PDB file of C-alpha atoms and ligand atoms in Angstrom:
ATOM      1  CA  MET D  16      86.628 136.323 113.328  1.00 46.00           C
ATOM      2  CA  LYS D  17      85.450 134.278 110.440  1.00 49.00           C
ATOM      3  CA  ARG D  18      88.738 134.639 108.685  1.00 53.00           C
ATOM      4  CA  LYS D  19      90.569 133.073 111.597  1.00 53.00           C
ATOM      5  CA  HIS D  20      88.136 130.192 111.609  1.00 54.00           C
ATOM      6  CA  TRP D  21      88.831 129.687 107.952  1.00 50.00           C
ATOM      7  CA  LEU D  22      92.565 129.534 108.629  1.00 48.00           C
ATOM      8  CA  ALA D  23      92.079 126.977 111.379  1.00 51.00           C
ATOM      9  CA  TRP D  24      90.144 124.783 108.972  1.00 54.00           C
ATOM     10  CA  LEU D  25      92.626 125.079 106.151  1.00 57.00           C
ATOM     11  CA  THR D  26      94.289 121.839 105.281  1.00 61.00           C
ATOM     12  CA  ALA D  27      97.382 121.021 103.316  1.00 71.00           C
ATOM     13  CA  ILE D  28      98.775 117.850 101.875  1.00 74.00           C
ATOM     14  CA  VAL D  29     102.506 117.266 101.727  1.00 78.00           C
ATOM     15  CA  VAL D  30     103.974 114.361  99.838  1.00 79.00           C
ATOM     16  CA  LEU D  31     107.504 113.247 100.565  1.00 77.00           C
ATOM     17  CA  PHE D  32     109.380 110.710  98.557  1.00 69.00           C
ATOM     18  CA  VAL D  33     112.871 109.844  97.457  1.00 65.00           C
ATOM     19  CA  PRO D  34     113.666 108.157  94.163  1.00 59.00           C
ATOM     20  CA  THR D  35     113.275 104.497  95.090  1.00 61.00           C
ATOM     21  CA  THR D  36     116.534 102.809  95.892  1.00 64.00           C
ATOM     22  CA  LEU D  37     118.003 100.738  93.095  1.00 67.00           C
ATOM     23  CA  ASP D  38     119.607  97.532  94.174  1.00 74.00           C
ATOM     24  CA  LEU D  39     122.496  95.899  92.474  1.00 69.00           C
ATOM     25  CA  LYS D  40     123.783  92.433  92.791  1.00 62.00           C
ATOM     26  CA  PRO D  41     126.608  90.508  91.201  1.00 58.00           C
ATOM     27  CA  ALA D  42     125.833  88.817  87.905  1.00 49.00           C
ATOM     28  CA  PRO D  43     126.217  85.056  88.095  1.00 42.00           C
ATOM     29  CA  VAL D  44     128.606  84.156  85.306  1.00 36.00           C
ATOM     30  CA  ASN D  45     131.551  85.376  83.252  1.00 30.00           C
ATOM     31  CA  LEU D  46     132.699  88.082  85.588  1.00 32.00           C
ATOM     32  CA  ARG D  47     135.296  90.377  84.195  1.00 30.00           C
ATOM     33  CA  ALA D  48     138.251  91.405  86.307  1.00 28.00           C
ATOM     34  CA  LYS D  49     136.750  94.837  86.876  1.00 29.00           C
ATOM     35  CA  GLY D  50     133.500  93.315  88.055  1.00 30.00           C
ATOM     36  CA  GLU D  51     135.264  91.016  90.439  1.00 29.00           C
ATOM     37  CA  GLN D  52     137.060  93.964  91.994  1.00 28.00           C
ATOM     38  CA  LEU D  53     133.731  95.706  92.452  1.00 29.00           C
ATOM     39  CA  ILE D  54     132.196  92.644  94.034  1.00 31.00           C
ATOM     40  CA  ALA D  55     135.213  92.067  96.244  1.00 29.00           C
ATOM     41  CA  LYS D  56     134.484  95.403  97.847  1.00 32.00           C
ATOM     42  CA  TRP D  57     130.999  94.316  98.802  1.00 37.00           C
ATOM     43  CA  LEU D  58     130.986  90.596  99.387  1.00 36.00           C
ATOM     44  CA  PRO D  59     132.506  88.641 102.245  1.00 35.00           C
ATOM     45  CA  THR D  60     135.472  86.485 101.301  1.00 31.00           C
ATOM     46  CA  SER D  61     133.878  83.633 103.195  1.00 32.00           C
ATOM     47  CA  THR D  62     130.261  82.711 103.750  1.00 32.00           C
ATOM     48  CA  THR D  63     130.922  81.434 107.259  1.00 33.00           C
ATOM     49  CA  GLN D  64     131.012  84.045 109.979  1.00 35.00           C
ATOM     50  CA  THR D  65     132.986  83.763 113.169  1.00 35.00           C
ATOM     51  CA  LYS D  66     131.457  84.710 116.501  1.00 40.00           C
ATOM     52  CA  SER D  67     133.547  87.864 116.735  1.00 41.00           C
ATOM     53  CA  GLN D  68     132.222  88.988 113.340  1.00 44.00           C
ATOM     54  CA  GLU D  69     128.672  88.376 114.520  1.00 44.00           C
ATOM     55  CA  LYS D  70     129.369  90.466 117.589  1.00 46.00           C
ATOM     56  CA  SER D  71     130.775  93.409 115.655  1.00 47.00           C
ATOM     57  CA  ASP D  72     127.828  93.192 113.261  1.00 45.00           C
ATOM     58  CA  THR D  73     125.366  93.806 116.077  1.00 47.00           C
ATOM     59  CA  SER D  74     126.891  97.247 116.660  1.00 58.00           C
ATOM     60  CA  ASP D  75     125.880  98.286 113.135  1.00 81.00           C
ATOM     61  CA  LYS D  76     122.450  99.779 113.462  1.00 91.00           C
ATOM     62  CA  THR D  77     120.129  99.342 110.503  1.00 95.00           C
ATOM     63  CA  PRO D  78     119.475 102.918 109.317  1.00 96.00           C
ATOM     64  CA  ILE D  79     116.026 104.376 108.702  1.00 96.00           C
ATOM     65  CA  GLU D  80     115.058 106.156 105.462  1.00 95.00           C
ATOM     66  CA  SER D  81     115.309 109.900 106.159  1.00 94.00           C
ATOM     67  CA  ILE D  82     111.762 110.734 105.018  1.00 94.00           C
ATOM     68  CA  VAL D  83     110.334 108.254 107.524  1.00 95.00           C
ATOM     69  CA  GLN D  84     112.305 109.566 110.500  1.00 94.00           C
ATOM     70  CA  GLY D  85     110.165 111.365 113.075  1.00 92.00           C
ATOM     71  CA  LYS D  86     106.896 110.386 111.370  1.00 93.00           C
ATOM     72  CA  THR D  87     104.087 108.753 113.308  1.00 93.00           C
ATOM     73  CA  LEU D  88     102.888 105.841 111.201  1.00 96.00           C
ATOM     74  CA  SER D  89     100.411 103.107 112.008  1.00 96.00           C
ATOM     75  CA  ASN D  90     102.015  99.668 111.996  1.00 97.00           C
ATOM     76  CA  THR D  91      99.181  98.277 109.850  1.00 97.00           C
ATOM     77  CA  TYR D  92      99.671  98.099 106.075  1.00 98.00           C
ATOM     78  CA  TYR D  93      97.387  96.918 103.302  1.00 98.00           C
ATOM     79  CA  TYR D  94      99.251  95.284 100.433  1.00 98.00           C
ATOM     80  CA  HIS D  95      98.234  94.327  96.922  1.00 98.00           C
ATOM     81  CA  PHE D  96      99.837  93.114  93.705  1.00 98.00           C
ATOM     82  CA  ALA D  97     100.062  94.978  90.427  1.00 97.00           C
ATOM     83  CA  ALA D  98      98.096  93.422  87.560  1.00 95.00           C
ATOM     84  CA  ASN D  99     100.986  91.812  85.681  1.00 85.00           C
ATOM     85  CA  MET D 100     102.508  89.885  88.585  1.00 94.00           C
ATOM     86  CA  PRO D 101     103.796  86.390  87.772  1.00 96.00           C
ATOM     87  CA  SER D 102     102.866  83.877  90.466  1.00 97.00           C
ATOM     88  CA  ASN D 103     106.477  83.128  91.424  1.00 97.00           C
ATOM     89  CA  ALA D 104     107.167  86.825  92.130  1.00 97.00           C
ATOM     90  CA  LYS D 105     103.916  87.039  94.102  1.00 98.00           C
ATOM     91  CA  GLN D 106     105.020  84.085  96.194  1.00 98.00           C
ATOM     92  CA  MET D 107     108.359  85.779  97.054  1.00 98.00           C
ATOM     93  CA  PHE D 108     106.493  88.827  98.332  1.00 98.00           C
ATOM     94  CA  GLU D 109     104.004  86.660 100.263  1.00 98.00           C
ATOM     95  CA  ASP D 110     107.007  84.988 101.929  1.00 98.00           C
ATOM     96  CA  ALA D 111     108.508  88.422 102.675  1.00 98.00           C
ATOM     97  CA  VAL D 112     105.191  89.589 104.175  1.00 98.00           C
ATOM     98  CA  ALA D 113     105.171  86.526 106.453  1.00 98.00           C
ATOM     99  CA  THR D 114     108.742  87.315 107.539  1.00 98.00           C
ATOM    100  CA  TYR D 115     107.805  90.837 108.648  1.00 98.00           C
ATOM    101  CA  ASN D 116     104.498  89.762 110.235  1.00 98.00           C
ATOM    102  CA  ALA D 117     106.381  87.174 112.304  1.00 98.00           C
ATOM    103  CA  THR D 118     108.164  90.024 114.136  1.00 97.00           C
ATOM    104  CA  GLY D 119     104.872  91.281 115.593  1.00 96.00           C
ATOM    105  CA  VAL D 120     106.152  94.822 114.986  1.00 97.00           C
ATOM    106  CA  VAL D 121     104.215  95.440 111.773  1.00 97.00           C
ATOM    107  CA  HIS D 122     100.933  93.984 110.595  1.00 97.00           C
ATOM    108  CA  LEU D 123     100.629  93.500 106.826  1.00 98.00           C
ATOM    109  CA  VAL D 124      97.145  92.617 105.584  1.00 98.00           C
ATOM    110  CA  ALA D 125      96.103  91.643 102.051  1.00 98.00           C
ATOM    111  CA  GLY D 126      93.871  94.329 100.560  1.00 98.00           C
ATOM    112  CA  GLU D 127      93.772  97.693  98.849  1.00 95.00           C
ATOM    113  CA  GLY D 128      93.428  99.983 101.885  1.00 95.00           C
ATOM    114  CA  THR D 129      92.153 103.543 101.640  1.00 95.00           C
ATOM    115  CA  ALA D 130      93.916 106.853 100.962  1.00 94.00           C
ATOM    116  CA  LYS D 131      94.189 107.397 104.720  1.00 95.00           C
ATOM    117  CA  GLU D 132      95.744 103.995 105.398  1.00 97.00           C
ATOM    118  CA  ASN D 133      99.256 102.672 104.840  1.00 98.00           C
ATOM    119  CA  ARG D 134      99.483 100.819 101.542  1.00 98.00           C
ATOM    120  CA  ILE D 135     102.107  98.783  99.719  1.00 98.00           C
ATOM    121  CA  THR D 136     101.998  97.957  96.015  1.00 98.00           C
ATOM    122  CA  PHE D 137     104.104  94.996  94.892  1.00 98.00           C
ATOM    123  CA  PHE D 138     105.142  95.003  91.248  1.00 97.00           C
ATOM    124  CA  VAL D 139     107.596  93.619  88.702  1.00 97.00           C
ATOM    125  CA  TYR D 140     109.469  95.440  85.963  1.00 95.00           C
ATOM    126  CA  SER D 141     111.984  94.546  83.293  1.00 95.00           C
ATOM    127  CA  LYS D 142     115.096  96.660  82.988  1.00 92.00           C
ATOM    128  CA  ALA D 143     118.446  95.784  81.456  1.00 91.00           C
ATOM    129  CA  THR D 144     121.256  97.052  83.648  1.00 84.00           C
ATOM    130  CA  SER D 145     124.053  98.945  81.907  1.00 80.00           C
ATOM    131  CA  THR D 146     126.544  97.659  84.478  1.00 77.00           C
ATOM    132  CA  ALA D 147     125.705  94.007  83.755  1.00 74.00           C
ATOM    133  CA  SER D 148     128.923  93.649  81.781  1.00 74.00           C
ATOM    134  CA  GLN D 149     130.794  94.806  84.894  1.00 75.00           C
ATOM    135  CA  GLY D 150     129.243  92.043  86.936  1.00 74.00           C
ATOM    136  CA  MET D 151     126.429  94.011  88.572  1.00 82.00           C
ATOM    137  CA  ILE D 152     122.732  93.871  87.799  1.00 87.00           C
ATOM    138  CA  GLU D 153     119.755  95.647  89.323  1.00 90.00           C
ATOM    139  CA  SER D 154     117.627  93.134  91.214  1.00 93.00           C
ATOM    140  CA  GLY D 155     114.844  95.399  92.405  1.00 94.00           C
ATOM    141  CA  HIS D 156     113.798  98.690  93.852  1.00 92.00           C
ATOM    142  CA  GLY D 157     111.447  99.938  96.487  1.00 94.00           C
ATOM    143  CA  GLY D 158     110.793 102.701  98.944  1.00 95.00           C
ATOM    144  CA  PRO D 159     108.342 104.623 101.087  1.00 96.00           C
ATOM    145  CA  LYS D 160     106.187 107.568  99.978  1.00 96.00           C
ATOM    146  CA  ILE D 161     105.034 109.648 102.912  1.00 96.00           C
ATOM    147  CA  ILE D 162     101.806 111.632 102.563  1.00 95.00           C
ATOM    148  CA  GLU D 163     101.111 114.166 105.297  1.00 94.00           C
ATOM    149  CA  ARG D 164      97.839 115.985 105.628  1.00 91.00           C
ATOM    150  CA  THR D 165      97.916 118.806 108.169  1.00 89.00           C
ATOM    151  CA  GLY D 166      95.153 120.865 109.767  1.00 89.00           C
ATOM    152  CA  TRP D 167      91.658 119.465 110.166  1.00 88.00           C
ATOM    153  CA  GLY D 168      91.573 115.697 109.829  1.00 87.00           C
ATOM    154  CA  ALA D 169      95.372 115.503 109.900  1.00 91.00           C
ATOM    155  CA  TYR D 170      97.053 112.199 109.146  1.00 93.00           C
ATOM    156  CA  THR D 171     100.372 110.792 107.959  1.00 95.00           C
ATOM    157  CA  VAL D 172     100.482 107.654 105.838  1.00 96.00           C
ATOM    158  CA  ASN D 173     102.978 105.694 103.773  1.00 97.00           C
ATOM    159  CA  HIS D 174     101.990 104.629 100.261  1.00 97.00           C
ATOM    160  CA  ALA D 175     105.001 102.494  99.427  1.00 97.00           C
ATOM    161  CA  ARG D 176     106.131 100.362  96.506  1.00 97.00           C
ATOM    162  CA  ALA D 177     108.405  97.323  96.212  1.00 97.00           C
ATOM    163  CA  GLY D 178     109.404  95.709  92.926  1.00 96.00           C
ATOM    164  CA  LEU D 179     111.510  92.902  91.449  1.00 96.00           C
ATOM    165  CA  ASN D 180     113.406  93.201  88.159  1.00 95.00           C
ATOM    166  CA  VAL D 181     112.193  90.211  86.113  1.00 94.00           C
ATOM    167  CA  LYS D 182     114.739  90.948  83.394  1.00 93.00           C
ATOM    168  CA  TYR D 183     117.030  88.800  85.568  1.00 91.00           C
ATOM    169  CA  PRO D 184     114.603  86.262  87.070  1.00 91.00           C
ATOM    170  CA  GLN D 185     117.278  83.933  88.473  1.00 90.00           C
ATOM    171  CA  MET D 186     118.828  86.829  90.383  1.00 90.00           C
ATOM    172  CA  ALA D 187     115.784  88.873  91.307  1.00 93.00           C
ATOM    173  CA  ILE D 188     112.856  86.524  91.951  1.00 95.00           C
ATOM    174  CA  LYS D 189     114.202  85.533  95.331  1.00 96.00           C
ATOM    175  CA  LYS D 190     112.875  85.793  98.851  1.00 97.00           C
ATOM    176  CA  SER D 191     116.005  87.685  99.960  1.00 96.00           C
ATOM    177  CA  VAL D 192     115.408  90.400  97.332  1.00 96.00           C
ATOM    178  CA  ALA D 193     111.695  90.636  98.223  1.00 97.00           C
ATOM    179  CA  VAL D 194     112.526  90.938 101.948  1.00 98.00           C
ATOM    180  CA  HIS D 195     115.043  93.691 101.137  1.00 97.00           C
ATOM    181  CA  GLU D 196     112.665  95.703  98.933  1.00 97.00           C
ATOM    182  CA  LEU D 197     109.799  95.342 101.406  1.00 98.00           C
ATOM    183  CA  GLY D 198     112.258  96.584 104.058  1.00 98.00           C
ATOM    184  CA  HIS D 199     112.764  99.765 101.993  1.00 97.00           C
ATOM    185  CA  ALA D 200     108.987 100.147 101.593  1.00 97.00           C
ATOM    186  CA  LEU D 201     108.552  99.957 105.384  1.00 98.00           C
ATOM    187  CA  GLY D 202     111.278 102.578 105.899  1.00 97.00           C
ATOM    188  CA  LEU D 203     114.549 100.689 106.334  1.00 97.00           C
ATOM    189  CA  ASP D 204     117.674 102.020 104.616  1.00 96.00           C
ATOM    190  CA  HIS D 205     120.886 100.253 103.578  1.00 95.00           C
ATOM    191  CA  SER D 206     123.023  98.714 106.308  1.00 95.00           C
ATOM    192  CA  ALA D 207     126.746  97.986 106.244  1.00 93.00           C
ATOM    193  CA  SER D 208     126.142  94.858 108.307  1.00 94.00           C
ATOM    194  CA  LEU D 209     126.339  91.542 106.456  1.00 94.00           C
ATOM    195  CA  SER D 210     123.781  90.054 108.848  1.00 95.00           C
ATOM    196  CA  SER D 211     121.198  92.676 107.836  1.00 96.00           C
ATOM    197  CA  VAL D 212     118.659  92.022 105.087  1.00 97.00           C
ATOM    198  CA  MET D 213     119.328  95.672 104.170  1.00 96.00           C
ATOM    199  CA  TYR D 214     122.917  95.024 103.064  1.00 94.00           C
ATOM    200  CA  PRO D 215     122.979  96.757  99.651  1.00 92.00           C
ATOM    201  CA  VAL D 216     124.101  93.743  97.618  1.00 91.00           C
ATOM    202  CA  ASP D 217     122.000  90.588  97.744  1.00 91.00           C
ATOM    203  CA  HIS D 218     123.774  87.599  99.225  1.00 89.00           C
ATOM    204  CA  GLY D 219     120.755  85.466  99.966  1.00 94.00           C
ATOM    205  CA  ARG D 220     119.988  86.813 103.426  1.00 95.00           C
ATOM    206  CA  SER D 221     116.251  86.705 104.172  1.00 96.00           C
ATOM    207  CA  VAL D 222     116.217  86.451 107.982  1.00 97.00           C
ATOM    208  CA  LEU D 223     115.837  89.798 109.750  1.00 98.00           C
ATOM    209  CA  SER D 224     118.725  90.594 112.089  1.00 97.00           C
ATOM    210  CA  LYS D 225     118.222  91.917 115.610  1.00 96.00           C
ATOM    211  CA  MET D 226     119.254  95.326 114.326  1.00 97.00           C
ATOM    212  CA  ASP D 227     116.713  95.146 111.487  1.00 98.00           C
ATOM    213  CA  ILE D 228     113.957  94.402 114.004  1.00 97.00           C
ATOM    214  CA  ASN D 229     115.177  97.170 116.331  1.00 97.00           C
ATOM    215  CA  ALA D 230     115.058  99.679 113.467  1.00 97.00           C
ATOM    216  CA  LEU D 231     111.494  98.561 112.645  1.00 97.00           C
ATOM    217  CA  LYS D 232     110.551  98.999 116.320  1.00 96.00           C
ATOM    218  CA  SER D 233     111.873 102.552 116.288  1.00 95.00           C
ATOM    219  CA  ILE D 234     109.715 103.407 113.235  1.00 97.00           C
ATOM    220  CA  TYR D 235     106.696 101.565 114.659  1.00 96.00           C
ATOM    221  CA  PRO D 236     106.922 101.920 118.448  1.00 92.00           C
ATOM    222  CA  GLU D 237     104.710 100.006 120.872  1.00 82.00           C
ATOM    223  CA  SER D 238     102.203 102.887 120.948  1.00 71.00           C
ATOM    224  CA  SER D 239     101.448 102.482 117.222  1.00 64.00           C
ATOM    225  CA  ARG D 240     100.642  98.781 117.567  1.00 61.00           C
TER     226      ARG D 240
HETATM  227 ZN1  LIG R  29     118.299  98.458  98.645  1.00 62.95          ZN
END
């Protein structure tokens, strides 16, 4: 019946996104007592880790953003910069791109990409953080946006964004922040492990942990490469 044929050819587009994750980090100077308490909750008391700490860290899996779970995504992404990008912020994202490409798990290529391809837009914004007086500022935000087209010509793609808050350039225009926000864009969620680049408060970590790479591999399995 014609009607049935029509149904088979019907297509639908579903867009999934979560409000991009805001990232806080301690402000550099003049911390009030309240702020220090807040930071004490998040930051290690020492920057040197013992072997036993490293070992326990490896049991903390890096979580995956819920909207990315179970989706079949190509491991190739096209990335471009928003128009107002200062060169130093661009460089941080270029460094972050190189970090992820070095894993061999994802393949990030400069360019716009098409609607049917995975895309990442890098941007900057300027936002004063209301909690700055409590010792916390927002350093950036980023996240995936999943677009699913079903029916004829079905595809699933991620049109993600990753940004740095240039209101606080000393704190936000950093490779560690760019690596973290790009991690969100690719589908990684916050980790409780200090060795993860997805730890929610920036402490200068820009080297992907084994668990970070394993989480990436589970989003982008061998078959997608
Ligand atoms: Zn984050």
